[in-house]
mmCIF file of N, CA and C in Angstrom:
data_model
loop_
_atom_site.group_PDB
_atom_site.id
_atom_site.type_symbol
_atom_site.label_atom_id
_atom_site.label_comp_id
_atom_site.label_asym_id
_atom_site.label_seq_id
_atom_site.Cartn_x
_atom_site.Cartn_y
_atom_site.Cartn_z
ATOM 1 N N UNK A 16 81.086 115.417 109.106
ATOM 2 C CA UNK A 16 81.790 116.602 109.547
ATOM 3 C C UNK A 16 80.864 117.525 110.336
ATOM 4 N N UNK A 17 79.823 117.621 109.662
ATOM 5 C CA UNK A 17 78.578 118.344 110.742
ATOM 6 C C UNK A 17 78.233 117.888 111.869
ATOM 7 N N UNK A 18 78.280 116.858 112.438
ATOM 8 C CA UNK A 18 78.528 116.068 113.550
ATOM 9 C C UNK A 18 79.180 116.477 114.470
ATOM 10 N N UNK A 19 80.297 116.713 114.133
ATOM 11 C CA UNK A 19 81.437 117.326 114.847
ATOM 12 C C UNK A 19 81.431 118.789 114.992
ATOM 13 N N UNK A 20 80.849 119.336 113.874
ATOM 14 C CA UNK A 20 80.599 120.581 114.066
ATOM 15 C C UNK A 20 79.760 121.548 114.936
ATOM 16 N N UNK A 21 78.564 120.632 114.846
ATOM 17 C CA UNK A 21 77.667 120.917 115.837
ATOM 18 C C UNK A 21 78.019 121.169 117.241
ATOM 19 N N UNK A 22 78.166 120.635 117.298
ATOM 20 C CA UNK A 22 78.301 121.002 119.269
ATOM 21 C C UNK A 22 79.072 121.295 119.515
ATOM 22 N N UNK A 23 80.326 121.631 119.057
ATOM 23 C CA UNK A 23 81.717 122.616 118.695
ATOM 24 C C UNK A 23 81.068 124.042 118.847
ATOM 25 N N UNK A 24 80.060 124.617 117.629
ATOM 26 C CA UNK A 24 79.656 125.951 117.446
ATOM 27 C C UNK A 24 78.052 125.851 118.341
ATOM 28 N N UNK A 25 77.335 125.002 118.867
ATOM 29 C CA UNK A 25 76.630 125.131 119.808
ATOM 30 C C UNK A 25 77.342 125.568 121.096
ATOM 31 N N UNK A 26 78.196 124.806 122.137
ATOM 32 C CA UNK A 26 78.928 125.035 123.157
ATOM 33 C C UNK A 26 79.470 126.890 122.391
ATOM 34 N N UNK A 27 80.157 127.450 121.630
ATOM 35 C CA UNK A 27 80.661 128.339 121.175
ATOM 36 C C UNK A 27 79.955 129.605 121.739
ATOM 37 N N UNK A 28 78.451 129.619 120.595
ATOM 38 C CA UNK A 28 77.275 130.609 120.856
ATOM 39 C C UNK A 28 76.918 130.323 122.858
ATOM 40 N N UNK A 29 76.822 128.915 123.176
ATOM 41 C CA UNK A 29 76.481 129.790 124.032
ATOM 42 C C UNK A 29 77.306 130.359 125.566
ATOM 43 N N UNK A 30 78.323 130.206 124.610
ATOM 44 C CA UNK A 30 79.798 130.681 125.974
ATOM 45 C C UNK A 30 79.666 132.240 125.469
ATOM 46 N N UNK A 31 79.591 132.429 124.402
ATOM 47 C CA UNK A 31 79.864 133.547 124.297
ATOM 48 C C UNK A 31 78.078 134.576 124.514
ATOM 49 N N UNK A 32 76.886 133.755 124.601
ATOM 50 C CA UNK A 32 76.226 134.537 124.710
ATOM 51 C C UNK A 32 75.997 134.535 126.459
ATOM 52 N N UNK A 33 76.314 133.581 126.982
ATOM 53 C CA UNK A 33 76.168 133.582 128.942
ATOM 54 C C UNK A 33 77.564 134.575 129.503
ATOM 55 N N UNK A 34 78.328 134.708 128.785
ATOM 56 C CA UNK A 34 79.124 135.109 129.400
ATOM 57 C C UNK A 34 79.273 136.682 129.871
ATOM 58 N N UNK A 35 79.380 137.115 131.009
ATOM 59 C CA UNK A 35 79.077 138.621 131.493
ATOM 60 C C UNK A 35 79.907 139.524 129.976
ATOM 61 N N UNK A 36 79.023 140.022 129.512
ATOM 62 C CA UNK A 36 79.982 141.372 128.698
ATOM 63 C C UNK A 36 80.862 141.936 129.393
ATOM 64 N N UNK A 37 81.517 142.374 130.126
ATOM 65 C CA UNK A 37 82.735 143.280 130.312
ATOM 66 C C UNK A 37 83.521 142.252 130.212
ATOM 67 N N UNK A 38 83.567 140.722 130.639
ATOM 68 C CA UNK A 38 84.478 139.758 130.597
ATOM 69 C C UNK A 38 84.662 139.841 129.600
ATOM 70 N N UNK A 39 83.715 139.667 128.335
ATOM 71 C CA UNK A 39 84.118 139.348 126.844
ATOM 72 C C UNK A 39 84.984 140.848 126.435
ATOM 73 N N UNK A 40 84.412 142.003 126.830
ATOM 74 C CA UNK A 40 85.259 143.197 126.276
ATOM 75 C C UNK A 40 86.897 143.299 126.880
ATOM 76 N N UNK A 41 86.551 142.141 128.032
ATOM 77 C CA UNK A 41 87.832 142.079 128.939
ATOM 78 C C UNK A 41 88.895 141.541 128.359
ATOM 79 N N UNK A 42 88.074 140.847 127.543
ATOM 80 C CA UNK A 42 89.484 139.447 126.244
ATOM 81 C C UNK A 42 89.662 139.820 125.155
ATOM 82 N N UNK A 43 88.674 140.986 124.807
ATOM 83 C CA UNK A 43 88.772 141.315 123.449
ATOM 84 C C UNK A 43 87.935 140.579 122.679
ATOM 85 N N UNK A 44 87.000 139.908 123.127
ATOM 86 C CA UNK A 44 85.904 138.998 122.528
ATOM 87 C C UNK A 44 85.127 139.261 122.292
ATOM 88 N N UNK A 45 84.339 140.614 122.845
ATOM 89 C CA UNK A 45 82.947 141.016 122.469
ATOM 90 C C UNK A 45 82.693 141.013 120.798
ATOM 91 N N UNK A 46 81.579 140.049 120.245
ATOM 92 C CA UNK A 46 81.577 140.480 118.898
ATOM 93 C C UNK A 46 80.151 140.830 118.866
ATOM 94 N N UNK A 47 80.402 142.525 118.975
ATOM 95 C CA UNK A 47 79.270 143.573 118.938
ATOM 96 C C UNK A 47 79.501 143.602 117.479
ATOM 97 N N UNK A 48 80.085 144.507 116.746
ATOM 98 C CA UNK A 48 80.016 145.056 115.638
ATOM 99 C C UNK A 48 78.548 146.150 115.637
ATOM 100 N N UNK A 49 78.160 146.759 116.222
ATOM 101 C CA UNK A 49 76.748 147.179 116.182
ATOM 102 C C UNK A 49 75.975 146.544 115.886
ATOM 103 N N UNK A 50 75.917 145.690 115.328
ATOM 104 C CA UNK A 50 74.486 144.569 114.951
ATOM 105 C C UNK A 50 74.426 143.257 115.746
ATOM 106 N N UNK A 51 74.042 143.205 117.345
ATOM 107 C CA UNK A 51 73.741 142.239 117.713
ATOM 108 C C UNK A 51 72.198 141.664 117.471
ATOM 109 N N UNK A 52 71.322 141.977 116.168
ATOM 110 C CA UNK A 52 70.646 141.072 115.794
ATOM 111 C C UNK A 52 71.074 140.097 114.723
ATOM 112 N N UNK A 53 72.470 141.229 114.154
ATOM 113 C CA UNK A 53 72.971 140.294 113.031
ATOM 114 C C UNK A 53 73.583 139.195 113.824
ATOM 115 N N UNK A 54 74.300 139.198 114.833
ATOM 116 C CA UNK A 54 74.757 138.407 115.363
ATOM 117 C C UNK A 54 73.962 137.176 115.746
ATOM 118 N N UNK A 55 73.175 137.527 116.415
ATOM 119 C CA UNK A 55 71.806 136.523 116.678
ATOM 120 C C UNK A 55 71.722 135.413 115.713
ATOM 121 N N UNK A 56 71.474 136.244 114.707
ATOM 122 C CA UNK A 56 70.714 135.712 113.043
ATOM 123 C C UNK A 56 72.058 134.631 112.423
ATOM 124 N N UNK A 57 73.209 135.205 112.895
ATOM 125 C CA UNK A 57 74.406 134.241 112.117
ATOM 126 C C UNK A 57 74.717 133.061 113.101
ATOM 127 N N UNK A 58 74.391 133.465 114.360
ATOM 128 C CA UNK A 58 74.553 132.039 115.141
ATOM 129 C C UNK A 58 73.933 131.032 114.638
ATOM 130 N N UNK A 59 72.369 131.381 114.571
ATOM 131 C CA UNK A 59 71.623 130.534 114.607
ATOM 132 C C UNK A 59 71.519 129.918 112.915
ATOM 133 N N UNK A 60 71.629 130.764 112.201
ATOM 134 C CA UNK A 60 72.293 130.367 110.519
ATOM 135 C C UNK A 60 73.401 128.832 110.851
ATOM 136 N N UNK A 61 74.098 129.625 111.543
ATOM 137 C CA UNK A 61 75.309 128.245 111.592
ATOM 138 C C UNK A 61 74.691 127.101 112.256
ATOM 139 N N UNK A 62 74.537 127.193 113.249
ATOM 140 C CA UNK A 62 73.605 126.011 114.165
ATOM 141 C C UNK A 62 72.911 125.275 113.090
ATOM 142 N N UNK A 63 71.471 125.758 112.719
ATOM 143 C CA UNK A 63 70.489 125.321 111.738
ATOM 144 C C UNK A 63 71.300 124.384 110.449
ATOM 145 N N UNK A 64 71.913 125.232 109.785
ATOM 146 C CA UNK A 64 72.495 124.814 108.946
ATOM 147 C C UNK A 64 73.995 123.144 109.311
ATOM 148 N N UNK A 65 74.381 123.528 110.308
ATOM 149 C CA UNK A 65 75.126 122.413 110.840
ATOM 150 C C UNK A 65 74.259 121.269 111.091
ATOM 151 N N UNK A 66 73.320 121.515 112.087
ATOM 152 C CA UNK A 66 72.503 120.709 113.137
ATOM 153 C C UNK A 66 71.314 120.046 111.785
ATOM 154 N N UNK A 67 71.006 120.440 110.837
ATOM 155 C CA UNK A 67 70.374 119.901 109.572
ATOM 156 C C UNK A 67 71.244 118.819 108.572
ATOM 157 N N UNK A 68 72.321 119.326 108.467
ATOM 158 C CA UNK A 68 73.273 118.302 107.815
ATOM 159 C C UNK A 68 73.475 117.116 108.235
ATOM 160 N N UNK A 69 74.202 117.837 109.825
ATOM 161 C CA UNK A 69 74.495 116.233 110.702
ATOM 162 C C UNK A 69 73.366 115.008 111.080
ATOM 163 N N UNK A 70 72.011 115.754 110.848
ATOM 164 C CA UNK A 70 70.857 114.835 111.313
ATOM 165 C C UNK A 70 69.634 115.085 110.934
ATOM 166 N N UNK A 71 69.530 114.773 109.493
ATOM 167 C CA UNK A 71 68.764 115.124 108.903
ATOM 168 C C UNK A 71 67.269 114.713 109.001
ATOM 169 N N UNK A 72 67.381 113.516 109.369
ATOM 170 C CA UNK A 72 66.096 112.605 109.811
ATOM 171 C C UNK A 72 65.857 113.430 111.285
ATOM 172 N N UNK A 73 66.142 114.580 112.210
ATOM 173 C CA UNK A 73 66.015 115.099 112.572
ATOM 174 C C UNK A 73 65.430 116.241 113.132
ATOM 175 N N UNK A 74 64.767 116.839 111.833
ATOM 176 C CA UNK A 74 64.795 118.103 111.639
ATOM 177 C C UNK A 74 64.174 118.544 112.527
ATOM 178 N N UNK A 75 63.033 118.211 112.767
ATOM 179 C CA UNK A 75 61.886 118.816 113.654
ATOM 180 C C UNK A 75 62.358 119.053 115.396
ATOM 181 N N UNK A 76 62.985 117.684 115.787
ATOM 182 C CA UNK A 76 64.005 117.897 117.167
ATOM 183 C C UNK A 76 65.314 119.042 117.247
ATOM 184 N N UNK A 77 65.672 119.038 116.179
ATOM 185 C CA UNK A 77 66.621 120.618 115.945
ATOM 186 C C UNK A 77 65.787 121.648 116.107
ATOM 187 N N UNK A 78 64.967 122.039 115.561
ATOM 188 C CA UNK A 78 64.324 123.302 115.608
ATOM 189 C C UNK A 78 63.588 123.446 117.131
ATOM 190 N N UNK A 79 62.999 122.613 117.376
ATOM 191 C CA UNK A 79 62.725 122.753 118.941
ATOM 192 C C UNK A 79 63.575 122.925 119.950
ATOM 193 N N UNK A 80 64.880 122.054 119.797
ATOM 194 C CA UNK A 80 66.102 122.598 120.347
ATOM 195 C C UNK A 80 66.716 123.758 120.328
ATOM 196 N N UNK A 81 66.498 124.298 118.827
ATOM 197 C CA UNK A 81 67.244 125.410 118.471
ATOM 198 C C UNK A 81 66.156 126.835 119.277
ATOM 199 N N UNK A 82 65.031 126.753 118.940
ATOM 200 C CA UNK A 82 63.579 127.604 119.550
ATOM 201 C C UNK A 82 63.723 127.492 121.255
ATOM 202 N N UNK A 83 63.815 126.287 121.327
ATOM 203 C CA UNK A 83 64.631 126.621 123.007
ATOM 204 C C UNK A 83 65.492 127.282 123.927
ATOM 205 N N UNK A 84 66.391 127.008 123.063
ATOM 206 C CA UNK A 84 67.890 127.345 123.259
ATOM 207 C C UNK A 84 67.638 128.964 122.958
ATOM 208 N N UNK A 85 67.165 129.222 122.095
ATOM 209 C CA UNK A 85 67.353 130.790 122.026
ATOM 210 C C UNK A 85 66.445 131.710 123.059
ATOM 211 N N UNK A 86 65.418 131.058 123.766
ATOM 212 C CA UNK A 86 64.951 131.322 124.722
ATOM 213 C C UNK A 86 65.440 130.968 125.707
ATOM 214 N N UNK A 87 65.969 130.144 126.047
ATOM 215 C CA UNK A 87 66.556 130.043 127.355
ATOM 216 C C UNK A 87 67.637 131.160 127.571
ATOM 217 N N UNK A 88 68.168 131.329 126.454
ATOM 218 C CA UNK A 88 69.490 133.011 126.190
ATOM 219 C C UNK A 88 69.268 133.623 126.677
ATOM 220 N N UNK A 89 67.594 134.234 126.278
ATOM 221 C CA UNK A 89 67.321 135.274 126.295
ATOM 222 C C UNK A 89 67.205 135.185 128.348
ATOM 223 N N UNK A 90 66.524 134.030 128.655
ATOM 224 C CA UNK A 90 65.876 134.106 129.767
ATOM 225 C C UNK A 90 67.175 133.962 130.899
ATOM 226 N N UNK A 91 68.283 133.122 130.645
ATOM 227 C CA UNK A 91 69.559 133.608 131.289
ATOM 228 C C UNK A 91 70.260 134.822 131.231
ATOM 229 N N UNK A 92 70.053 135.568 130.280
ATOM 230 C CA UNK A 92 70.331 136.713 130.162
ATOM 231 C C UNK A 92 70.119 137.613 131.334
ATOM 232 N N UNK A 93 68.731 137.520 131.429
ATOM 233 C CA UNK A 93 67.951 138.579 132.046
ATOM 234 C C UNK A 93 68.380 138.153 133.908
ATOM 235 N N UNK A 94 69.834 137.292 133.894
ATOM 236 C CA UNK A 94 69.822 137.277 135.212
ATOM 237 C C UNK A 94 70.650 138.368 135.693
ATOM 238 N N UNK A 95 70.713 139.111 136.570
ATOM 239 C CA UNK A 95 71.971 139.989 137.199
ATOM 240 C C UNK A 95 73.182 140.134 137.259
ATOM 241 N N UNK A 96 73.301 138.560 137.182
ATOM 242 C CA UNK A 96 74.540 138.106 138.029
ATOM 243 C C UNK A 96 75.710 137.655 136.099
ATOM 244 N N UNK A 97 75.460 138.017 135.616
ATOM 245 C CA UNK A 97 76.132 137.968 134.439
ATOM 246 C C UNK A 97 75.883 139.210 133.571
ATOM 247 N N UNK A 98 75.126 140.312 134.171
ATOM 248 C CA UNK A 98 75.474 141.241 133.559
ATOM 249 C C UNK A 98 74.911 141.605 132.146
ATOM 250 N N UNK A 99 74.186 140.388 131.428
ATOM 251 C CA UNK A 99 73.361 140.817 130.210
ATOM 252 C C UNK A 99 71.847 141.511 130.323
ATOM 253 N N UNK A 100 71.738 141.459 128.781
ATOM 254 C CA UNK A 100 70.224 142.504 129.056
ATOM 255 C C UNK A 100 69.337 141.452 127.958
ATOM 256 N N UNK A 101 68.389 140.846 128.417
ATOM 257 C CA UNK A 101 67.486 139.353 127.296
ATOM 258 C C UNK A 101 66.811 140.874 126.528
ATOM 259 N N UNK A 102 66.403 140.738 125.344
ATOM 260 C CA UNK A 102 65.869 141.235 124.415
ATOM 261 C C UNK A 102 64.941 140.006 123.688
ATOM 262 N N UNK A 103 63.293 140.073 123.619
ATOM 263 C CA UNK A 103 62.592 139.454 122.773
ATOM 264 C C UNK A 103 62.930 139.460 121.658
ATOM 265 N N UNK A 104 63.867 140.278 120.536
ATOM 266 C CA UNK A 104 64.323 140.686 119.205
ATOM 267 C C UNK A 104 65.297 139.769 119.269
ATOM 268 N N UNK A 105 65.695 139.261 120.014
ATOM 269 C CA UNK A 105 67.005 138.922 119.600
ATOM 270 C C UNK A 105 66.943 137.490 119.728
ATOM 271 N N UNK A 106 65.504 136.586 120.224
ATOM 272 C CA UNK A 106 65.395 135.498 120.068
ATOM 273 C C UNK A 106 64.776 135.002 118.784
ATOM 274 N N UNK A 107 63.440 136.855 118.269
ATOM 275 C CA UNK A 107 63.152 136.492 116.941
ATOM 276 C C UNK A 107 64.318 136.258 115.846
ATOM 277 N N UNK A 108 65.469 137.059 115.927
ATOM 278 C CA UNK A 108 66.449 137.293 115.160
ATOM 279 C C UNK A 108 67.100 136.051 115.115
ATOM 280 N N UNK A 109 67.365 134.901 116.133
ATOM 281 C CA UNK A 109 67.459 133.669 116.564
ATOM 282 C C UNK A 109 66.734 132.540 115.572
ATOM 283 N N UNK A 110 65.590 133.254 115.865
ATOM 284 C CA UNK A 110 64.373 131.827 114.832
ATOM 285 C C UNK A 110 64.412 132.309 113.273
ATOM 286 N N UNK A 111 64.818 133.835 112.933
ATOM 287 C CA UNK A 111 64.904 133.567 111.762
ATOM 288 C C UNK A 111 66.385 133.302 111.535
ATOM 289 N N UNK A 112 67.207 133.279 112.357
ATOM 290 C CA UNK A 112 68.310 132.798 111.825
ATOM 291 C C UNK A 112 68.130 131.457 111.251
ATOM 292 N N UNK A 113 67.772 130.768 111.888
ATOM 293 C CA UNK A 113 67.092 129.396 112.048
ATOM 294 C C UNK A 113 66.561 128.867 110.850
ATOM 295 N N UNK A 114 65.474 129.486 110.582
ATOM 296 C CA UNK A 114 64.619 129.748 109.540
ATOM 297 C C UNK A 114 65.841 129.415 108.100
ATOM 298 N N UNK A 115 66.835 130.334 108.265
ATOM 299 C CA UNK A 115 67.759 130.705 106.637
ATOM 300 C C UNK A 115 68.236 130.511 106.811
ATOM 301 N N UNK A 116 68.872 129.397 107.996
ATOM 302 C CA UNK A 116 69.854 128.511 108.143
ATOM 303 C C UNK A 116 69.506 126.987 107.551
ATOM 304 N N UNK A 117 68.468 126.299 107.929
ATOM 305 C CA UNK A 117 67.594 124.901 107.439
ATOM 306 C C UNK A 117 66.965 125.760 105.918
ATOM 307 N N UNK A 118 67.159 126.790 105.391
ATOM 308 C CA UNK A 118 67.005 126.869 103.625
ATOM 309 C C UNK A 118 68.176 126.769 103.271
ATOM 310 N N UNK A 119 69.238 127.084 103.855
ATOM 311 C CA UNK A 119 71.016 127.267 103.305
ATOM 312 C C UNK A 119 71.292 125.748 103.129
ATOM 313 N N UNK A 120 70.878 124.360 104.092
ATOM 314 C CA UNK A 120 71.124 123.420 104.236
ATOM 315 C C UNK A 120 70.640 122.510 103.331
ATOM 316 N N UNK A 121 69.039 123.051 103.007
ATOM 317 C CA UNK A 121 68.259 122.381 102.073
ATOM 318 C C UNK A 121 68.777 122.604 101.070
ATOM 319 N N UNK A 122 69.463 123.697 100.497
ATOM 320 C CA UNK A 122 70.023 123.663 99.137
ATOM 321 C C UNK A 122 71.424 123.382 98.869
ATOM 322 N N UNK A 123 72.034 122.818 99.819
ATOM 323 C CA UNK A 123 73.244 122.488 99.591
ATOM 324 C C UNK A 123 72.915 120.921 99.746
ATOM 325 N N UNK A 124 71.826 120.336 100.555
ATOM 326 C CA UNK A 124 71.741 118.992 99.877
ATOM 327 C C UNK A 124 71.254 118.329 98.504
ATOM 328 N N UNK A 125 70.407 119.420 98.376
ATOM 329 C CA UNK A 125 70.166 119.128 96.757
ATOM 330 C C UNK A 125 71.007 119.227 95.217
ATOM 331 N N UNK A 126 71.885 120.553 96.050
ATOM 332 C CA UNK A 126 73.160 120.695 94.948
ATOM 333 C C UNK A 126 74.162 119.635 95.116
ATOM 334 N N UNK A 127 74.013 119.060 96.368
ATOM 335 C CA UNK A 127 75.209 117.713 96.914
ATOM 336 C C UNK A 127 74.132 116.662 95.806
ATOM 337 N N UNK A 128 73.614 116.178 95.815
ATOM 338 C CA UNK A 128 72.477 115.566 95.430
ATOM 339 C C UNK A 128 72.200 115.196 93.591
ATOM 340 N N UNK A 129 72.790 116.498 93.266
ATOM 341 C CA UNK A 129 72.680 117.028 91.695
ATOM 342 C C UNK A 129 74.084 116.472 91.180
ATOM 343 N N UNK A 130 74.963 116.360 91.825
ATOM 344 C CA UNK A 130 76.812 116.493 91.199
ATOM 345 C C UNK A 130 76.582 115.248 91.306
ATOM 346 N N UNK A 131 77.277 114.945 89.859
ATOM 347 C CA UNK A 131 77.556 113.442 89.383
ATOM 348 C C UNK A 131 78.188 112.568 90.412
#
């Protein structure tokens, strides 16, 4: 199921993070909530945590992917022509999402692991 999940909520984060803000406020999509580090931090929670399940023998190629990817955000961001603003915080907020996303995963394989 993480398989499928993955690149479902990868493609997701990053439509919604390339995409010019007024477009997203335009659809009613912007999900500011005031905390776009929380936001950051829950993408990358989901990612980590998906992208660990589905491929576990993996791990190390996820996180480089994932450490990428949140830099490349930041660094598309910072183009004009879409209207965002890259913030260094918000790629850290990215890696620790990351971070407590591959611990959320690790302990749900061990509790998968534990049940009769």
């Amino acid at each position: 199921m993480a398989r499928i999940a993955f690149p479902a909520a990868f493609a997701g984060v990053l439509l919604f993070a390339l995409l010019p803000e007024q477009l997203l406020q335009g659809l009613g999509l912007a999900f500011t909530f005031g905390h776009d580090k929380l936001n950051h931090a829950a993408a990358f929670v989901v990612l980590a945590a998906l992208g660990s399940l589905g491929w576990p023998e993996h791990k190390a190629k996820l996180i480089v992917l994932l450490v990428l990817t949140g830099a490349a955000i930041e660094g598309l961001q910072a183009l004009q022509l879409i209207g965002r603003h890259p913030d260094l915080f918000d790629w850290v907020a990215d890696c620790a999402g990351m971070a407590f996303g591959l611990t959320i995963a690790g302990w749900t394989k061990r509790l998968a692991g534990g049940l009769p």
